[in-house]
Amino acid sequence: MPLQDWNPGLYQSDHSFVWRFGEDLVDLLDPRPGQRILDVGCGTGQLTEAIARRGAGVIGIDSSRNMIDEARRNNPQLDFRLEDATNFSLDQPVDAVFSNAALHWIRPPRDAARCMARALRVGGRLVVEFGGYGNVRAIVDALHSAVRHLRLDDSIMPEAKYFPSIAEYAGVLQEVGLEVRSALLFDRPTPLKSGKDGLRGWLRMFYSMVLDRLPPDQCEALLDNVEQRLNPILWRDDHWIADYRRLRIVAVRMAPDDATNGK
Ligand code: BEZ
């Protein structure tokens, strides 16, 4: 089940940094003609298209119907499928699994890792990036504090997203037969669009499941309070900077024997 109803229009306009930053992950993936690649959590399909442009065959999957519909509109010639990343299978294994800015939304992470490992041929590679340990901590802390300060019902807050450390995620991958070859956790301070409204826009995009449950006056009060709390930390000159931290992993599917010996 998707965690929220995505708005593909907003996602493609004000939040295009999500896939623009992902373009160097495509370089790391290094797709080649003749390879088959799976893009997990493909959203509106911009990086799926970037992979296809390099000559590889590509399948994009996402659990949001809105996103898949938009991806198909953007690139009708590509293979986009509505699939749950924790419960899917492919007829034929792929040479690589790719995922950008999606795996922090997907729970349980072990199930997603197992499906991704199963989709890979032995020796095939996993190249993924998503929010890592400490990602958007200032924003999330400010949201929680604002909810408490305004005495709102804190059950409106969603389950925390999955932002693992290197050690934690390496353990998850190892368990499903994927050997980690490189892992990097790094800060990626991310400028938000739309000047003073940038943080509101970001929250409206990614925390709509909270904001949509509040009457308009409470929603405004919450946004104002979050802005006040974050102004000293994340406001620079004329725009907001989101405190993103990324976990970037390259791993390889082990042969079943190697996977068992590694346990
Ligand atoms: C992220 O891409 O890091 C992210 C997106 C939405 C909410 C929190 C984090």
mmCIF file of N, CA and C in Angstrom, residues 135-221:
data_model
loop_
_atom_site.group_PDB
_atom_site.id
_atom_site.type_symbol
_atom_site.label_atom_id
_atom_site.label_comp_id
_atom_site.label_asym_id
_atom_site.label_seq_id
_atom_site.Cartn_x
_atom_site.Cartn_y
_atom_site.Cartn_z
ATOM 1 N N ASN A 135 18.944 11.545 8.602
ATOM 2 C CA ASN A 135 18.338 12.320 7.509
ATOM 3 C C ASN A 135 17.190 13.201 8.023
ATOM 4 N N VAL A 136 17.147 14.434 7.532
ATOM 5 C CA VAL A 136 16.119 15.449 7.879
ATOM 6 C C VAL A 136 15.777 15.466 9.383
ATOM 7 N N ARG A 137 16.794 15.270 10.202
ATOM 8 C CA ARG A 137 16.520 15.196 11.643
ATOM 9 C C ARG A 137 15.983 16.524 12.173
ATOM 10 N N ALA A 138 16.566 17.625 11.718
ATOM 11 C CA ALA A 138 16.112 18.925 12.241
ATOM 12 C C ALA A 138 14.647 19.149 11.866
ATOM 13 N N ILE A 139 14.274 18.800 10.643
ATOM 14 C CA ILE A 139 12.889 19.029 10.199
ATOM 15 C C ILE A 139 11.920 18.146 10.994
ATOM 16 N N VAL A 140 12.274 16.882 11.136
ATOM 17 C CA VAL A 140 11.370 15.960 11.841
ATOM 18 C C VAL A 140 11.251 16.359 13.321
ATOM 19 N N ASP A 141 12.384 16.721 13.935
ATOM 20 C CA ASP A 141 12.328 17.150 15.350
ATOM 21 C C ASP A 141 11.437 18.386 15.491
ATOM 22 N N ALA A 142 11.578 19.326 14.545
ATOM 23 C CA ALA A 142 10.775 20.561 14.626
ATOM 24 C C ALA A 142 9.282 20.235 14.474
ATOM 25 N N LEU A 143 8.969 19.322 13.595
ATOM 26 C CA LEU A 143 7.561 18.930 13.405
ATOM 27 C C LEU A 143 6.989 18.340 14.694
ATOM 28 N N HIS A 144 7.743 17.418 15.298
ATOM 29 C CA HIS A 144 7.273 16.798 16.545
ATOM 30 C C HIS A 144 7.107 17.854 17.636
ATOM 31 N N SER A 145 8.105 18.750 17.742
ATOM 32 C CA SER A 145 8.025 19.782 18.790
ATOM 33 C C SER A 145 6.834 20.688 18.547
ATOM 34 N N ALA A 146 6.584 21.037 17.285
ATOM 35 C CA ALA A 146 5.467 21.940 16.970
ATOM 36 C C ALA A 146 4.129 21.257 17.285
ATOM 37 N N VAL A 147 4.024 19.979 16.969
ATOM 38 C CA VAL A 147 2.778 19.237 17.268
ATOM 39 C C VAL A 147 2.524 19.253 18.780
ATOM 40 N N ARG A 148 3.600 19.018 19.561
ATOM 41 C CA ARG A 148 3.439 19.034 21.033
ATOM 42 C C ARG A 148 3.096 20.433 21.536
ATOM 43 N N HIS A 149 3.835 21.435 20.999
ATOM 44 C CA HIS A 149 3.633 22.821 21.436
ATOM 45 C C HIS A 149 2.185 23.274 21.204
ATOM 46 N N LEU A 150 1.624 22.873 20.082
ATOM 47 C CA LEU A 150 0.253 23.299 19.743
ATOM 48 C C LEU A 150 -0.806 22.359 20.319
ATOM 49 N N ARG A 151 -0.324 21.386 21.090
ATOM 50 C CA ARG A 151 -1.211 20.401 21.711
ATOM 51 C C ARG A 151 -2.106 19.699 20.687
ATOM 52 N N LEU A 152 -1.517 19.380 19.557
ATOM 53 C CA LEU A 152 -2.256 18.596 18.559
ATOM 54 C C LEU A 152 -2.112 17.127 18.938
ATOM 55 N N ASP A 153 -3.018 16.336 18.418
ATOM 56 C CA ASP A 153 -2.981 14.903 18.695
ATOM 57 C C ASP A 153 -1.768 14.302 17.962
ATOM 58 N N ASP A 154 -0.785 13.797 18.736
ATOM 59 C CA ASP A 154 0.434 13.375 18.025
ATOM 60 C C ASP A 154 0.281 12.039 17.290
ATOM 61 N N SER A 155 -0.916 11.449 17.362
ATOM 62 C CA SER A 155 -1.128 10.250 16.532
ATOM 63 C C SER A 155 -1.242 10.628 15.048
ATOM 64 N N ILE A 156 -1.311 11.956 14.744
ATOM 65 C CA ILE A 156 -1.333 12.346 13.315
ATOM 66 C C ILE A 156 0.045 12.163 12.680
ATOM 67 N N MET A 157 1.084 12.059 13.522
ATOM 68 C CA MET A 157 2.434 11.912 12.950
ATOM 69 C C MET A 157 2.604 10.515 12.375
ATOM 70 N N PRO A 158 3.201 10.421 11.182
ATOM 71 C CA PRO A 158 3.346 9.108 10.563
ATOM 72 C C PRO A 158 4.449 8.304 11.241
ATOM 73 N N GLU A 159 4.457 7.020 10.945
ATOM 74 C CA GLU A 159 5.562 6.166 11.401
ATOM 75 C C GLU A 159 6.868 6.771 10.854
ATOM 76 N N ALA A 160 7.925 6.713 11.676
ATOM 77 C CA ALA A 160 9.202 7.273 11.211
ATOM 78 C C ALA A 160 9.628 6.565 9.931
ATOM 79 N N LYS A 161 10.239 7.324 9.040
ATOM 80 C CA LYS A 161 10.750 6.694 7.818
ATOM 81 C C LYS A 161 12.007 5.906 8.161
ATOM 82 N N TYR A 162 12.428 5.080 7.236
ATOM 83 C CA TYR A 162 13.555 4.172 7.490
ATOM 84 C C TYR A 162 14.856 4.843 7.054
ATOM 85 N N PHE A 163 15.627 5.328 8.025
ATOM 86 C CA PHE A 163 16.896 5.995 7.742
ATOM 87 C C PHE A 163 18.005 5.214 8.462
ATOM 88 N N PRO A 164 18.466 4.111 7.896
ATOM 89 C CA PRO A 164 19.411 3.264 8.633
ATOM 90 C C PRO A 164 20.854 3.760 8.553
ATOM 91 N N SER A 165 21.663 3.265 9.480
ATOM 92 C CA SER A 165 23.116 3.484 9.408
ATOM 93 C C SER A 165 23.693 2.519 8.370
ATOM 94 N N ILE A 166 24.962 2.723 8.053
ATOM 95 C CA ILE A 166 25.648 1.800 7.139
ATOM 96 C C ILE A 166 25.615 0.385 7.710
ATOM 97 N N ALA A 167 25.959 0.263 9.000
ATOM 98 C CA ALA A 167 26.066 -1.078 9.608
ATOM 99 C C ALA A 167 24.711 -1.787 9.569
ATOM 100 N N GLU A 168 23.651 -1.041 9.891
ATOM 101 C CA GLU A 168 22.332 -1.679 9.931
ATOM 102 C C GLU A 168 21.924 -2.178 8.538
ATOM 103 N N TYR A 169 22.090 -1.302 7.541
ATOM 104 C CA TYR A 169 21.594 -1.715 6.213
ATOM 105 C C TYR A 169 22.492 -2.795 5.599
ATOM 106 N N ALA A 170 23.794 -2.728 5.897
ATOM 107 C CA ALA A 170 24.687 -3.787 5.402
ATOM 108 C C ALA A 170 24.230 -5.137 5.954
ATOM 109 N N GLY A 171 23.790 -5.152 7.223
ATOM 110 C CA GLY A 171 23.295 -6.389 7.829
ATOM 111 C C GLY A 171 22.053 -6.904 7.111
ATOM 112 N N VAL A 172 21.151 -5.984 6.777
ATOM 113 C CA VAL A 172 19.914 -6.380 6.074
ATOM 114 C C VAL A 172 20.276 -7.008 4.723
ATOM 115 N N LEU A 173 21.199 -6.375 4.010
ATOM 116 C CA LEU A 173 21.540 -6.874 2.669
ATOM 117 C C LEU A 173 22.259 -8.219 2.755
ATOM 118 N N GLN A 174 23.173 -8.313 3.707
ATOM 119 C CA GLN A 174 23.925 -9.576 3.882
ATOM 120 C C GLN A 174 22.944 -10.734 4.132
ATOM 121 N N GLU A 175 21.942 -10.483 4.948
ATOM 122 C CA GLU A 175 20.965 -11.523 5.296
ATOM 123 C C GLU A 175 20.226 -12.086 4.082
ATOM 124 N N VAL A 176 20.056 -11.246 3.052
ATOM 125 C CA VAL A 176 19.305 -11.718 1.875
ATOM 126 C C VAL A 176 20.234 -12.116 0.735
ATOM 127 N N GLY A 177 21.541 -12.231 1.042
ATOM 128 C CA GLY A 177 22.464 -12.740 0.028
ATOM 129 C C GLY A 177 23.086 -11.664 -0.853
ATOM 130 N N LEU A 178 23.132 -10.444 -0.349
ATOM 131 C CA LEU A 178 23.778 -9.356 -1.098
ATOM 132 C C LEU A 178 25.041 -8.919 -0.349
ATOM 133 N N GLU A 179 26.168 -8.921 -1.063
ATOM 134 C CA GLU A 179 27.436 -8.550 -0.426
ATOM 135 C C GLU A 179 27.720 -7.077 -0.701
ATOM 136 N N VAL A 180 27.900 -6.320 0.363
ATOM 137 C CA VAL A 180 28.128 -4.876 0.191
ATOM 138 C C VAL A 180 29.561 -4.642 -0.278
ATOM 139 N N ARG A 181 29.687 -3.915 -1.381
ATOM 140 C CA ARG A 181 31.021 -3.590 -1.922
ATOM 141 C C ARG A 181 31.425 -2.164 -1.586
ATOM 142 N N SER A 182 30.458 -1.255 -1.484
ATOM 143 C CA SER A 182 30.802 0.085 -1.000
ATOM 144 C C SER A 182 29.581 0.695 -0.331
ATOM 145 N N ALA A 183 29.865 1.530 0.669
ATOM 146 C CA ALA A 183 28.768 2.162 1.422
ATOM 147 C C ALA A 183 29.240 3.530 1.877
ATOM 148 N N LEU A 184 28.395 4.509 1.701
ATOM 149 C CA LEU A 184 28.759 5.879 2.031
ATOM 150 C C LEU A 184 27.550 6.551 2.680
ATOM 151 N N LEU A 185 27.786 7.197 3.815
ATOM 152 C CA LEU A 185 26.725 8.004 4.451
ATOM 153 C C LEU A 185 27.230 9.438 4.424
ATOM 154 N N PHE A 186 26.507 10.327 3.769
ATOM 155 C CA PHE A 186 27.037 11.688 3.594
ATOM 156 C C PHE A 186 25.927 12.734 3.695
ATOM 157 N N ASP A 187 26.328 13.924 4.146
ATOM 158 C CA ASP A 187 25.380 15.050 4.218
ATOM 159 C C ASP A 187 25.143 15.576 2.815
ATOM 160 N N ARG A 188 23.876 15.872 2.526
ATOM 161 C CA ARG A 188 23.573 16.534 1.263
ATOM 162 C C ARG A 188 22.591 17.698 1.531
ATOM 163 N N PRO A 189 23.125 18.803 2.071
ATOM 164 C CA PRO A 189 22.242 19.953 2.310
ATOM 165 C C PRO A 189 21.572 20.331 0.996
ATOM 166 N N THR A 190 20.237 20.388 1.002
ATOM 167 C CA THR A 190 19.509 20.514 -0.270
ATOM 168 C C THR A 190 18.673 21.789 -0.298
ATOM 169 N N PRO A 191 19.056 22.745 -1.157
ATOM 170 C CA PRO A 191 18.279 23.986 -1.256
ATOM 171 C C PRO A 191 16.879 23.692 -1.778
ATOM 172 N N LEU A 192 15.876 24.270 -1.113
ATOM 173 C CA LEU A 192 14.485 24.080 -1.550
ATOM 174 C C LEU A 192 14.061 25.265 -2.408
ATOM 175 N N LYS A 193 13.185 24.979 -3.364
ATOM 176 C CA LYS A 193 12.700 26.023 -4.275
ATOM 177 C C LYS A 193 11.712 26.943 -3.586
ATOM 178 N N SER A 194 11.386 28.034 -4.228
ATOM 179 C CA SER A 194 10.273 28.937 -3.860
ATOM 180 C C SER A 194 10.547 29.823 -2.660
ATOM 181 N N GLY A 195 11.808 30.192 -2.435
ATOM 182 C CA GLY A 195 12.145 31.191 -1.420
ATOM 183 C C GLY A 195 11.535 30.881 -0.064
ATOM 184 N N LYS A 196 10.849 31.855 0.501
ATOM 185 C CA LYS A 196 10.361 31.684 1.881
ATOM 186 C C LYS A 196 9.300 30.595 1.989
ATOM 187 N N ASP A 197 8.660 30.242 0.891
ATOM 188 C CA ASP A 197 7.630 29.192 0.928
ATOM 189 C C ASP A 197 8.190 27.780 0.707
ATOM 190 N N GLY A 198 9.511 27.701 0.563
ATOM 191 C CA GLY A 198 10.111 26.413 0.183
ATOM 192 C C GLY A 198 9.894 25.307 1.198
ATOM 193 N N LEU A 199 10.017 25.663 2.490
ATOM 194 C CA LEU A 199 9.861 24.621 3.519
ATOM 195 C C LEU A 199 8.404 24.160 3.582
ATOM 196 N N ARG A 200 7.475 25.126 3.466
ATOM 197 C CA ARG A 200 6.046 24.760 3.437
ATOM 198 C C ARG A 200 5.754 23.830 2.267
ATOM 199 N N GLY A 201 6.326 24.170 1.123
ATOM 200 C CA GLY A 201 6.100 23.354 -0.076
ATOM 201 C C GLY A 201 6.614 21.936 0.139
ATOM 202 N N TRP A 202 7.776 21.843 0.755
ATOM 203 C CA TRP A 202 8.366 20.528 1.014
ATOM 204 C C TRP A 202 7.467 19.727 1.964
ATOM 205 N N LEU A 203 7.000 20.416 3.031
ATOM 206 C CA LEU A 203 6.141 19.718 3.998
ATOM 207 C C LEU A 203 4.812 19.321 3.358
ATOM 208 N N ARG A 204 4.284 20.194 2.496
ATOM 209 C CA ARG A 204 3.010 19.860 1.831
ATOM 210 C C ARG A 204 3.170 18.665 0.902
ATOM 211 N N MET A 205 4.364 18.551 0.321
ATOM 212 C CA MET A 205 4.613 17.408 -0.574
ATOM 213 C C MET A 205 4.811 16.118 0.229
ATOM 214 N N PHE A 206 5.688 16.190 1.242
ATOM 215 C CA PHE A 206 6.122 14.943 1.872
ATOM 216 C C PHE A 206 5.411 14.625 3.198
ATOM 217 N N TYR A 207 4.734 15.594 3.769
ATOM 218 C CA TYR A 207 3.984 15.330 5.003
ATOM 219 C C TYR A 207 2.505 15.657 4.825
ATOM 220 N N SER A 208 2.002 15.452 3.618
ATOM 221 C CA SER A 208 0.582 15.738 3.370
ATOM 222 C C SER A 208 -0.296 14.839 4.241
ATOM 223 N N MET A 209 0.230 13.654 4.598
ATOM 224 C CA MET A 209 -0.570 12.737 5.426
ATOM 225 C C MET A 209 -0.822 13.340 6.811
ATOM 226 N N VAL A 210 0.011 14.292 7.252
ATOM 227 C CA VAL A 210 -0.217 14.992 8.516
ATOM 228 C C VAL A 210 -1.078 16.234 8.263
ATOM 229 N N LEU A 211 -0.641 17.049 7.299
ATOM 230 C CA LEU A 211 -1.272 18.367 7.110
ATOM 231 C C LEU A 211 -2.723 18.229 6.646
ATOM 232 N N ASP A 212 -2.979 17.221 5.808
ATOM 233 C CA ASP A 212 -4.343 17.065 5.283
ATOM 234 C C ASP A 212 -5.345 16.654 6.363
ATOM 235 N N ARG A 213 -4.830 16.203 7.506
ATOM 236 C CA ARG A 213 -5.755 15.777 8.564
ATOM 237 C C ARG A 213 -6.120 16.926 9.500
ATOM 238 N N LEU A 214 -5.507 18.102 9.266
ATOM 239 C CA LEU A 214 -5.770 19.235 10.166
ATOM 240 C C LEU A 214 -6.694 20.244 9.496
ATOM 241 N N PRO A 215 -7.550 20.902 10.285
ATOM 242 C CA PRO A 215 -8.318 22.021 9.716
ATOM 243 C C PRO A 215 -7.340 23.136 9.309
ATOM 244 N N PRO A 216 -7.733 24.010 8.341
ATOM 245 C CA PRO A 216 -6.792 24.981 7.777
ATOM 246 C C PRO A 216 -6.092 25.849 8.825
ATOM 247 N N ASP A 217 -6.804 26.293 9.876
ATOM 248 C CA ASP A 217 -6.139 27.181 10.848
ATOM 249 C C ASP A 217 -5.051 26.438 11.626
ATOM 250 N N GLN A 218 -5.306 25.184 11.971
ATOM 251 C CA GLN A 218 -4.280 24.410 12.701
ATOM 252 C C GLN A 218 -3.098 24.078 11.792
ATOM 253 N N CYS A 219 -3.414 23.830 10.557
ATOM 254 C CA CYS A 219 -2.359 23.515 9.586
ATOM 255 C C CYS A 219 -1.423 24.718 9.448
ATOM 256 N N GLU A 220 -1.997 25.910 9.303
ATOM 257 C CA GLU A 220 -1.187 27.141 9.200
ATOM 258 C C GLU A 220 -0.360 27.347 10.459
ATOM 259 N N ALA A 221 -1.006 27.134 11.624
ATOM 260 C CA ALA A 221 -0.283 27.333 12.890
ATOM 261 C C ALA A 221 0.898 26.360 12.978
#
